[in-house]
PDB file of C-alpha atoms and ligand atoms in Angstrom:
ATOM      1  CA  MET P   1     -10.185   9.893  17.309  1.00  0.00           C
ATOM      2  CA  ASP P   2      -9.005   7.028  15.090  1.00  0.00           C
ATOM      3  CA  ASP P   3      -6.167   8.092  12.778  1.00  0.00           C
ATOM      4  CA  ARG P   4      -7.769   6.160   9.896  1.00  0.00           C
ATOM      5  CA  HIS P   5     -10.786   7.217   7.932  1.00  0.00           C
ATOM      6  CA  PHE P   6     -12.721   3.995   7.427  1.00  0.00           C
ATOM      7  CA  TYR P   7     -15.719   3.514   5.188  1.00  0.00           C
ATOM      8  CA  GLN P   8     -17.689   0.759   3.548  1.00  0.00           C
ATOM      9  CA  PRO P   9     -18.095   1.774  -0.100  1.00  0.00           C
ATOM     10  CA  ALA P  10     -21.637   0.402  -0.295  1.00  0.00           C
ATOM     11  CA  GLN P  11     -22.590   2.969   2.339  1.00  0.00           C
ATOM     12  CA  GLY P  12     -20.721   5.943   0.876  1.00  0.00           C
ATOM     13  CA  HIS P  13     -17.223   7.316   1.488  1.00  0.00           C
ATOM     14  CA  GLY P  14     -18.205  10.365   3.560  1.00  0.00           C
ATOM     15  CA  LEU P  15     -15.591  12.539   1.827  1.00  0.00           C
ATOM     16  CA  PRO P  16     -15.938  15.457  -0.599  1.00  0.00           C
ATOM     17  CA  HIS P  17     -14.604  13.253  -3.450  1.00  0.00           C
ATOM     18  CA  ASP P  18     -14.494   9.500  -3.866  1.00  0.00           C
ATOM     19  CA  PRO P  19     -10.854   8.618  -3.075  1.00  0.00           C
ATOM     20  CA  PHE P  20     -10.954   5.178  -4.755  1.00  0.00           C
ATOM     21  CA  ASN P  21      -9.312   5.942  -8.072  1.00  0.00           C
ATOM     22  CA  ALA P  22      -7.054   8.593  -6.563  1.00  0.00           C
ATOM     23  CA  ILE P  23      -5.666   5.844  -4.297  1.00  0.00           C
ATOM     24  CA  VAL P  24      -5.329   3.272  -7.067  1.00  0.00           C
ATOM     25  CA  GLY P  25      -3.327   5.684  -9.105  1.00  0.00           C
ATOM     26  CA  PRO P  26      -1.755   6.903 -11.137  1.00  0.00           C
ATOM     27  CA  ARG P  27      -3.007   4.319 -13.594  1.00  0.00           C
ATOM     28  CA  PRO P  28      -1.723   3.546 -17.067  1.00  0.00           C
ATOM     29  CA  ILE P  29      -4.097   4.557 -19.817  1.00  0.00           C
ATOM     30  CA  GLY P  30      -5.535   2.135 -22.302  1.00  0.00           C
ATOM     31  CA  TRP P  31      -5.906   4.367 -25.338  1.00  0.00           C
ATOM     32  CA  ILE P  32      -7.889   2.026 -27.494  1.00  0.00           C
ATOM     33  CA  SER P  33      -8.526   2.223 -31.218  1.00  0.00           C
ATOM     34  CA  SER P  34     -11.188   0.004 -32.722  1.00  0.00           C
ATOM     35  CA  HIS P  35     -13.679  -0.018 -35.546  1.00  0.00           C
ATOM     36  CA  SER P  36     -17.211  -1.186 -35.984  1.00  0.00           C
ATOM     37  CA  ALA P  37     -18.204  -4.052 -38.290  1.00  0.00           C
ATOM     38  CA  ALA P  38     -19.221  -1.329 -40.738  1.00  0.00           C
ATOM     39  CA  GLY P  39     -15.712   0.175 -40.512  1.00  0.00           C
ATOM     40  CA  VAL P  40     -16.382   3.319 -38.443  1.00  0.00           C
ATOM     41  CA  LEU P  41     -13.170   4.143 -36.597  1.00  0.00           C
ATOM     42  CA  ASN P  42     -13.150   4.832 -32.877  1.00  0.00           C
ATOM     43  CA  LEU P  43     -10.590   5.970 -30.315  1.00  0.00           C
ATOM     44  CA  ALA P  44     -11.087   6.332 -26.555  1.00  0.00           C
ATOM     45  CA  PRO P  45      -9.056   6.300 -23.305  1.00  0.00           C
ATOM     46  CA  TYR P  46      -9.662   3.747 -20.533  1.00  0.00           C
ATOM     47  CA  SER P  47      -7.711   4.048 -17.280  1.00  0.00           C
ATOM     48  CA  PHE P  48      -9.234   0.969 -15.691  1.00  0.00           C
ATOM     49  CA  PHE P  49      -6.539  -0.693 -17.713  1.00  0.00           C
ATOM     50  CA  ASN P  50      -3.514  -2.878 -17.147  1.00  0.00           C
ATOM     51  CA  ALA P  51      -1.320  -5.754 -18.294  1.00  0.00           C
ATOM     52  CA  PHE P  52      -2.053  -9.176 -16.820  1.00  0.00           C
ATOM     53  CA  ASN P  53       0.208 -11.817 -18.354  1.00  0.00           C
ATOM     54  CA  TYR P  54       3.579 -12.297 -20.081  1.00  0.00           C
ATOM     55  CA  THR P  55       3.001 -15.389 -22.238  1.00  0.00           C
ATOM     56  CA  PRO P  56       0.879 -14.763 -24.123  1.00  0.00           C
ATOM     57  CA  PRO P  57       0.937 -11.055 -23.323  1.00  0.00           C
ATOM     58  CA  LEU P  58      -2.552 -10.089 -22.159  1.00  0.00           C
ATOM     59  CA  ILE P  59      -3.941  -6.628 -21.503  1.00  0.00           C
ATOM     60  CA  GLY P  60      -7.403  -5.585 -20.414  1.00  0.00           C
ATOM     61  CA  PHE P  61      -9.605  -2.592 -19.765  1.00  0.00           C
ATOM     62  CA  ALA P  62     -13.004  -2.075 -18.190  1.00  0.00           C
ATOM     63  CA  SER P  63     -15.857  -0.444 -20.057  1.00  0.00           C
ATOM     64  CA  ILE P  64     -18.172   1.076 -17.487  1.00  0.00           C
ATOM     65  CA  GLY P  65     -21.366   0.749 -19.419  1.00  0.00           C
ATOM     66  CA  ARG P  66     -21.696  -0.512 -22.950  1.00  0.00           C
ATOM     67  CA  LYS P  67     -19.535   1.964 -24.856  1.00  0.00           C
ATOM     68  CA  ASP P  68     -18.633   2.120 -28.552  1.00  0.00           C
ATOM     69  CA  THR P  69     -15.217   0.509 -27.990  1.00  0.00           C
ATOM     70  CA  LEU P  70     -16.790  -2.528 -26.309  1.00  0.00           C
ATOM     71  CA  ARG P  71     -19.379  -2.933 -29.046  1.00  0.00           C
ATOM     72  CA  ASN P  72     -16.756  -2.597 -31.771  1.00  0.00           C
ATOM     73  CA  ILE P  73     -14.554  -5.253 -30.206  1.00  0.00           C
ATOM     74  CA  GLU P  74     -17.546  -7.568 -29.795  1.00  0.00           C
ATOM     75  CA  GLU P  75     -18.189  -7.093 -33.524  1.00  0.00           C
ATOM     76  CA  THR P  76     -14.634  -7.425 -34.860  1.00  0.00           C
ATOM     77  CA  GLY P  77     -12.614  -9.214 -32.136  1.00  0.00           C
ATOM     78  CA  GLU P  78      -9.747  -6.753 -32.595  1.00  0.00           C
ATOM     79  CA  PHE P  79      -8.337  -3.560 -31.123  1.00  0.00           C
ATOM     80  CA  VAL P  80      -5.124  -1.574 -30.783  1.00  0.00           C
ATOM     81  CA  TRP P  81      -3.669  -0.114 -27.596  1.00  0.00           C
ATOM     82  CA  ASN P  82      -1.723   3.125 -28.061  1.00  0.00           C
ATOM     83  CA  LEU P  83       0.650   4.670 -25.532  1.00  0.00           C
ATOM     84  CA  ALA P  84      -0.626   8.031 -24.260  1.00  0.00           C
ATOM     85  CA  THR P  85       2.271  10.484 -23.854  1.00  0.00           C
ATOM     86  CA  ARG P  86       2.596  14.082 -22.676  1.00  0.00           C
ATOM     87  CA  PRO P  87       2.709  15.499 -26.229  1.00  0.00           C
ATOM     88  CA  LEU P  88      -0.492  13.557 -26.985  1.00  0.00           C
ATOM     89  CA  ALA P  89      -2.288  14.319 -23.698  1.00  0.00           C
ATOM     90  CA  GLU P  90      -4.706  16.899 -25.080  1.00  0.00           C
ATOM     91  CA  ALA P  91      -5.544  14.702 -28.060  1.00  0.00           C
ATOM     92  CA  MET P  92      -6.082  11.732 -25.738  1.00  0.00           C
ATOM     93  CA  ASN P  93      -8.438  13.862 -23.671  1.00  0.00           C
ATOM     94  CA  ALA P  94     -10.289  15.085 -26.774  1.00  0.00           C
ATOM     95  CA  SER P  95     -10.827  11.465 -27.815  1.00  0.00           C
ATOM     96  CA  CYS P  96     -12.915  10.764 -24.679  1.00  0.00           C
ATOM     97  CA  ALA P  97     -15.751  13.032 -25.792  1.00  0.00           C
ATOM     98  CA  PRO P  98     -19.071  11.170 -25.587  1.00  0.00           C
ATOM     99  CA  ALA P  99     -19.487  11.309 -29.348  1.00  0.00           C
ATOM    100  CA  PRO P 100     -22.125   9.217 -31.130  1.00  0.00           C
ATOM    101  CA  PRO P 101     -20.924   5.941 -32.714  1.00  0.00           C
ATOM    102  CA  GLU P 102     -20.722   7.413 -36.219  1.00  0.00           C
ATOM    103  CA  VAL P 103     -18.117   9.984 -35.089  1.00  0.00           C
ATOM    104  CA  ASN P 104     -14.464   9.081 -35.651  1.00  0.00           C
ATOM    105  CA  GLU P 105     -12.511  10.360 -32.632  1.00  0.00           C
ATOM    106  CA  PHE P 106      -9.268  10.340 -34.650  1.00  0.00           C
ATOM    107  CA  ASP P 107     -10.787  13.246 -36.604  1.00  0.00           C
ATOM    108  CA  LEU P 108     -12.203  14.845 -33.455  1.00  0.00           C
ATOM    109  CA  ALA P 109      -8.764  14.816 -31.821  1.00  0.00           C
ATOM    110  CA  GLY P 110      -6.874  15.803 -34.991  1.00  0.00           C
ATOM    111  CA  LEU P 111      -4.925  12.541 -35.072  1.00  0.00           C
ATOM    112  CA  ALA P 112      -3.619  10.625 -38.077  1.00  0.00           C
ATOM    113  CA  THR P 113      -3.894   6.856 -38.326  1.00  0.00           C
ATOM    114  CA  ALA P 114      -1.129   4.421 -39.208  1.00  0.00           C
ATOM    115  CA  PRO P 115      -1.893   0.942 -40.516  1.00  0.00           C
ATOM    116  CA  SER P 116      -1.441  -2.094 -38.304  1.00  0.00           C
ATOM    117  CA  ARG P 117       0.238  -5.234 -39.621  1.00  0.00           C
ATOM    118  CA  ILE P 118      -1.848  -8.050 -38.177  1.00  0.00           C
ATOM    119  CA  VAL P 119      -5.209  -6.608 -37.212  1.00  0.00           C
ATOM    120  CA  GLY P 120      -7.467  -4.441 -39.339  1.00  0.00           C
ATOM    121  CA  VAL P 121      -7.631  -1.632 -36.760  1.00  0.00           C
ATOM    122  CA  PRO P 122      -5.212   1.291 -37.321  1.00  0.00           C
ATOM    123  CA  ARG P 123      -2.812   2.742 -34.771  1.00  0.00           C
ATOM    124  CA  VAL P 124      -2.459   6.333 -33.558  1.00  0.00           C
ATOM    125  CA  ALA P 125       0.384   7.369 -35.881  1.00  0.00           C
ATOM    126  CA  ALA P 126       1.886   9.855 -33.404  1.00  0.00           C
ATOM    127  CA  SER P 127       1.933   7.418 -30.489  1.00  0.00           C
ATOM    128  CA  PRO P 128       5.417   5.936 -30.009  1.00  0.00           C
ATOM    129  CA  VAL P 129       4.172   2.509 -28.923  1.00  0.00           C
ATOM    130  CA  SER P 130       1.170   0.450 -30.012  1.00  0.00           C
ATOM    131  CA  PHE P 131       0.002  -3.078 -29.327  1.00  0.00           C
ATOM    132  CA  GLU P 132      -2.088  -4.840 -31.935  1.00  0.00           C
ATOM    133  CA  CYS P 133      -4.549  -7.014 -30.018  1.00  0.00           C
ATOM    134  CA  LYS P 134      -6.991  -9.828 -30.617  1.00  0.00           C
ATOM    135  CA  CYS P 135      -9.803 -10.012 -28.102  1.00  0.00           C
ATOM    136  CA  SER P 136      -9.376 -13.052 -25.841  1.00  0.00           C
ATOM    137  CA  GLN P 137     -12.271 -12.642 -23.399  1.00  0.00           C
ATOM    138  CA  ILE P 138     -15.069 -10.253 -22.543  1.00  0.00           C
ATOM    139  CA  ILE P 139     -16.186 -10.689 -18.964  1.00  0.00           C
ATOM    140  CA  ARG P 140     -19.186  -8.984 -17.422  1.00  0.00           C
ATOM    141  CA  LEU P 141     -17.993  -8.084 -13.919  1.00  0.00           C
ATOM    142  CA  GLN P 142     -19.934  -8.946 -10.803  1.00  0.00           C
ATOM    143  CA  GLY P 143     -19.750  -7.960  -7.140  1.00  0.00           C
ATOM    144  CA  ALA P 144     -19.057 -10.272  -4.195  1.00  0.00           C
ATOM    145  CA  SER P 145     -22.746 -11.098  -3.917  1.00  0.00           C
ATOM    146  CA  GLY P 146     -22.798 -12.315  -7.502  1.00  0.00           C
ATOM    147  CA  ASP P 147     -24.877  -9.364  -8.654  1.00  0.00           C
ATOM    148  CA  VAL P 148     -23.831  -8.353 -12.154  1.00  0.00           C
ATOM    149  CA  THR P 149     -22.531  -4.863 -12.769  1.00  0.00           C
ATOM    150  CA  ASP P 150     -22.851  -2.674 -15.820  1.00  0.00           C
ATOM    151  CA  THR P 151     -19.113  -3.086 -16.441  1.00  0.00           C
ATOM    152  CA  TRP P 152     -17.350  -5.300 -18.967  1.00  0.00           C
ATOM    153  CA  LEU P 153     -13.692  -6.309 -18.752  1.00  0.00           C
ATOM    154  CA  VAL P 154     -12.290  -6.588 -22.271  1.00  0.00           C
ATOM    155  CA  MET P 155      -9.160  -8.737 -22.470  1.00  0.00           C
ATOM    156  CA  GLY P 156      -6.890  -8.939 -25.471  1.00  0.00           C
ATOM    157  CA  GLU P 157      -3.829 -10.877 -26.524  1.00  0.00           C
ATOM    158  CA  VAL P 158      -1.043  -8.643 -27.828  1.00  0.00           C
ATOM    159  CA  VAL P 159      -0.188 -10.072 -31.249  1.00  0.00           C
ATOM    160  CA  GLY P 160       1.956  -7.241 -32.620  1.00  0.00           C
ATOM    161  CA  VAL P 161       4.108  -4.596 -30.934  1.00  0.00           C
ATOM    162  CA  HIS P 162       5.288  -1.339 -32.537  1.00  0.00           C
ATOM    163  CA  ILE P 163       7.996   0.643 -30.695  1.00  0.00           C
ATOM    164  CA  ALA P 164       9.519   3.909 -31.899  1.00  0.00           C
ATOM    165  CA  ARG P 165      13.215   3.100 -32.282  1.00  0.00           C
ATOM    166  CA  ALA P 166      14.059   6.357 -30.463  1.00  0.00           C
ATOM    167  CA  LEU P 167      12.762   4.713 -27.279  1.00  0.00           C
ATOM    168  CA  LEU P 168      15.148   1.776 -27.611  1.00  0.00           C
ATOM    169  CA  ARG P 169      18.509   2.608 -26.015  1.00  0.00           C
ATOM    170  CA  ASP P 170      20.968  -0.170 -26.866  1.00  0.00           C
ATOM    171  CA  GLY P 171      17.897  -2.301 -27.452  1.00  0.00           C
ATOM    172  CA  VAL P 172      16.403  -1.625 -24.000  1.00  0.00           C
ATOM    173  CA  TYR P 173      13.036   0.134 -23.833  1.00  0.00           C
ATOM    174  CA  ASP P 174      13.485   3.485 -22.072  1.00  0.00           C
ATOM    175  CA  THR P 175      10.333   4.020 -20.026  1.00  0.00           C
ATOM    176  CA  ALA P 176      11.438   7.418 -18.691  1.00  0.00           C
ATOM    177  CA  ALA P 177      12.090   8.761 -22.188  1.00  0.00           C
ATOM    178  CA  SER P 178       8.600   7.811 -23.354  1.00  0.00           C
ATOM    179  CA  GLN P 179       6.863  10.712 -21.523  1.00  0.00           C
ATOM    180  CA  THR P 180       4.078   8.282 -20.647  1.00  0.00           C
ATOM    181  CA  ILE P 181       1.159   9.897 -18.847  1.00  0.00           C
ATOM    182  CA  LEU P 182      -0.884   8.235 -16.126  1.00  0.00           C
ATOM    183  CA  ARG P 183      -4.329   9.052 -14.773  1.00  0.00           C
ATOM    184  CA  ALA P 184      -4.608  10.028 -11.130  1.00  0.00           C
ATOM    185  CA  GLY P 185      -7.663  11.059  -9.123  1.00  0.00           C
ATOM    186  CA  GLY P 186     -10.154  13.866  -9.191  1.00  0.00           C
ATOM    187  CA  PRO P 187     -11.602  15.363 -12.308  1.00  0.00           C
ATOM    188  CA  ALA P 188      -8.294  16.327 -13.909  1.00  0.00           C
ATOM    189  CA  ASP P 189      -5.126  14.926 -12.278  1.00  0.00           C
ATOM    190  CA  TYR P 190      -2.445  13.186 -14.329  1.00  0.00           C
ATOM    191  CA  PHE P 191       1.219  12.343 -13.811  1.00  0.00           C
ATOM    192  CA  GLU P 192       3.974  12.199 -16.376  1.00  0.00           C
ATOM    193  CA  ILE P 193       6.728   9.623 -16.011  1.00  0.00           C
ATOM    194  CA  SER P 194      10.151  11.221 -15.713  1.00  0.00           C
ATOM    195  CA  ALA P 195      13.690  10.032 -15.000  1.00  0.00           C
ATOM    196  CA  ASP P 196      13.890  11.896 -11.671  1.00  0.00           C
ATOM    197  CA  THR P 197      11.287   9.636 -10.043  1.00  0.00           C
ATOM    198  CA  LEU P 198      13.050   6.430 -11.097  1.00  0.00           C
ATOM    199  CA  PHE P 199      14.502   4.166  -8.415  1.00  0.00           C
ATOM    200  CA  ARG P 200      15.736   0.614  -8.696  1.00  0.00           C
ATOM    201  CA  MET P 201      15.163  -2.365  -6.415  1.00  0.00           C
ATOM    202  CA  ARG P 202      15.914  -5.984  -7.249  1.00  0.00           C
ATOM    203  CA  ARG P 203      13.863  -8.886  -5.961  1.00  0.00           C
ATOM    204  CA  PRO P 204      15.420 -10.596  -2.936  1.00  0.00           C
ATOM    205  CA  ASP P 205      17.018 -14.038  -3.171  1.00  0.00           C
ATOM    206  CA  TYR P 206      15.742 -16.696  -0.796  1.00  0.00           C
ATOM    207  CA  PRO P 207      17.066 -17.773   1.653  1.00  0.00           C
TER     208      PRO P 207
HETATM  209  C1  FMN G   1      -8.066   9.396 -18.862  1.00  0.00           C
HETATM  210  C2  FMN G   1      -9.435   8.793 -19.016  1.00  0.00           C
HETATM  211  C3  FMN G   1      -9.681   7.531 -18.540  1.00  0.00           C
HETATM  212  C4  FMN G   1     -10.935   6.919 -18.709  1.00  0.00           C
HETATM  213  N1  FMN G   1     -11.119   5.663 -18.230  1.00  0.00           N
HETATM  214  C5  FMN G   1     -12.294   5.035 -18.445  1.00  0.00           C
HETATM  215  C6  FMN G   1     -12.465   3.688 -18.022  1.00  0.00           C
HETATM  216  O1  FMN G   1     -11.569   3.044 -17.464  1.00  0.00           O
HETATM  217  N2  FMN G   1     -13.661   3.090 -18.290  1.00  0.00           N
HETATM  218  C7  FMN G   1     -14.657   3.754 -18.930  1.00  0.00           C
HETATM  219  O2  FMN G   1     -15.714   3.153 -19.152  1.00  0.00           O
HETATM  220  N3  FMN G   1     -14.525   5.031 -19.338  1.00  0.00           N
HETATM  221  C8  FMN G   1     -13.357   5.677 -19.134  1.00  0.00           C
HETATM  222  N4  FMN G   1     -13.196   6.973 -19.562  1.00  0.00           N
HETATM  223  C9  FMN G   1     -14.290   7.625 -20.297  1.00  0.00           C
HETATM  224  C10 FMN G   1     -14.326   7.158 -21.755  1.00  0.00           C
HETATM  225  O3  FMN G   1     -13.119   7.482 -22.424  1.00  0.00           O
HETATM  226  C11 FMN G   1     -15.503   7.852 -22.478  1.00  0.00           C
HETATM  227  O4  FMN G   1     -16.714   7.395 -21.915  1.00  0.00           O
HETATM  228  C12 FMN G   1     -15.506   7.652 -23.964  1.00  0.00           C
HETATM  229  O5  FMN G   1     -16.488   8.499 -24.547  1.00  0.00           O
HETATM  230  C13 FMN G   1     -15.799   6.224 -24.380  1.00  0.00           C
HETATM  231  O6  FMN G   1     -15.667   6.174 -25.773  1.00  0.00           O
HETATM  232  P1  FMN G   1     -16.321   5.097 -26.701  1.00  0.00           P
HETATM  233  O7  FMN G   1     -17.821   5.113 -26.449  1.00  0.00           O
HETATM  234  O8  FMN G   1     -15.969   5.614 -28.078  1.00  0.00           O
HETATM  235  O9  FMN G   1     -15.702   3.769 -26.401  1.00  0.00           O
HETATM  236  C14 FMN G   1     -11.965   7.621 -19.377  1.00  0.00           C
HETATM  237  C15 FMN G   1     -11.720   8.914 -19.857  1.00  0.00           C
HETATM  238  C16 FMN G   1     -10.476   9.507 -19.667  1.00  0.00           C
HETATM  239  C17 FMN G   1     -10.218  10.896 -20.181  1.00  0.00           C
END
């Protein structure tokens, strides 16, 4: 018997749980605040999220289906990314409730807002790091055949960065101290970043 389980996703994975996002994991969490054109605040986590460029700094997340966050950003062109940390994990999770658009998930999760400086969308006050973002692109994703999906990639340029000074050690951002949480697979798995899993490796010179 082959020592590899092989499957073609279009035909099913043949396993008790889809391994896809357990394999591509743990993933950083895009905890996104936004508001509608009418000013209704919104907060939701997106783990199909990452950073894509240094200059200008670009981040993006995928909305699987047309969710409130996507619609808000289409309306206002702005959003804020907030770092999800272990002390904020339960609040982050509470903010993913499929609440109707008129519900403010800051209230639902018991979170206070803090004003941003450049965009009109507030930050999660208790989050130690936030990126103020202006939407740069919204791309409807398609498969290899060109068939469109029901997923939209929302890209934003980071135009303002807030960092809790406690996370700056001699001016260097201390990732391990941030207690950042990451989404793994299954219905409930997460990891927390900690100093004991840190290792260092420099890029090789060539030749
Ligand atoms: C950790 C975590 C990660 C999530 N990642 C995504 C994601 O990448 N894309 C997505 O569409 N929904 C994701 N969800 C579900 C959304 O947060 C959920 O549908 C939410 O209600 C959307 O809120 P909104 O309609 O206010 O934008 C995730 C939920 C959790 C708890």
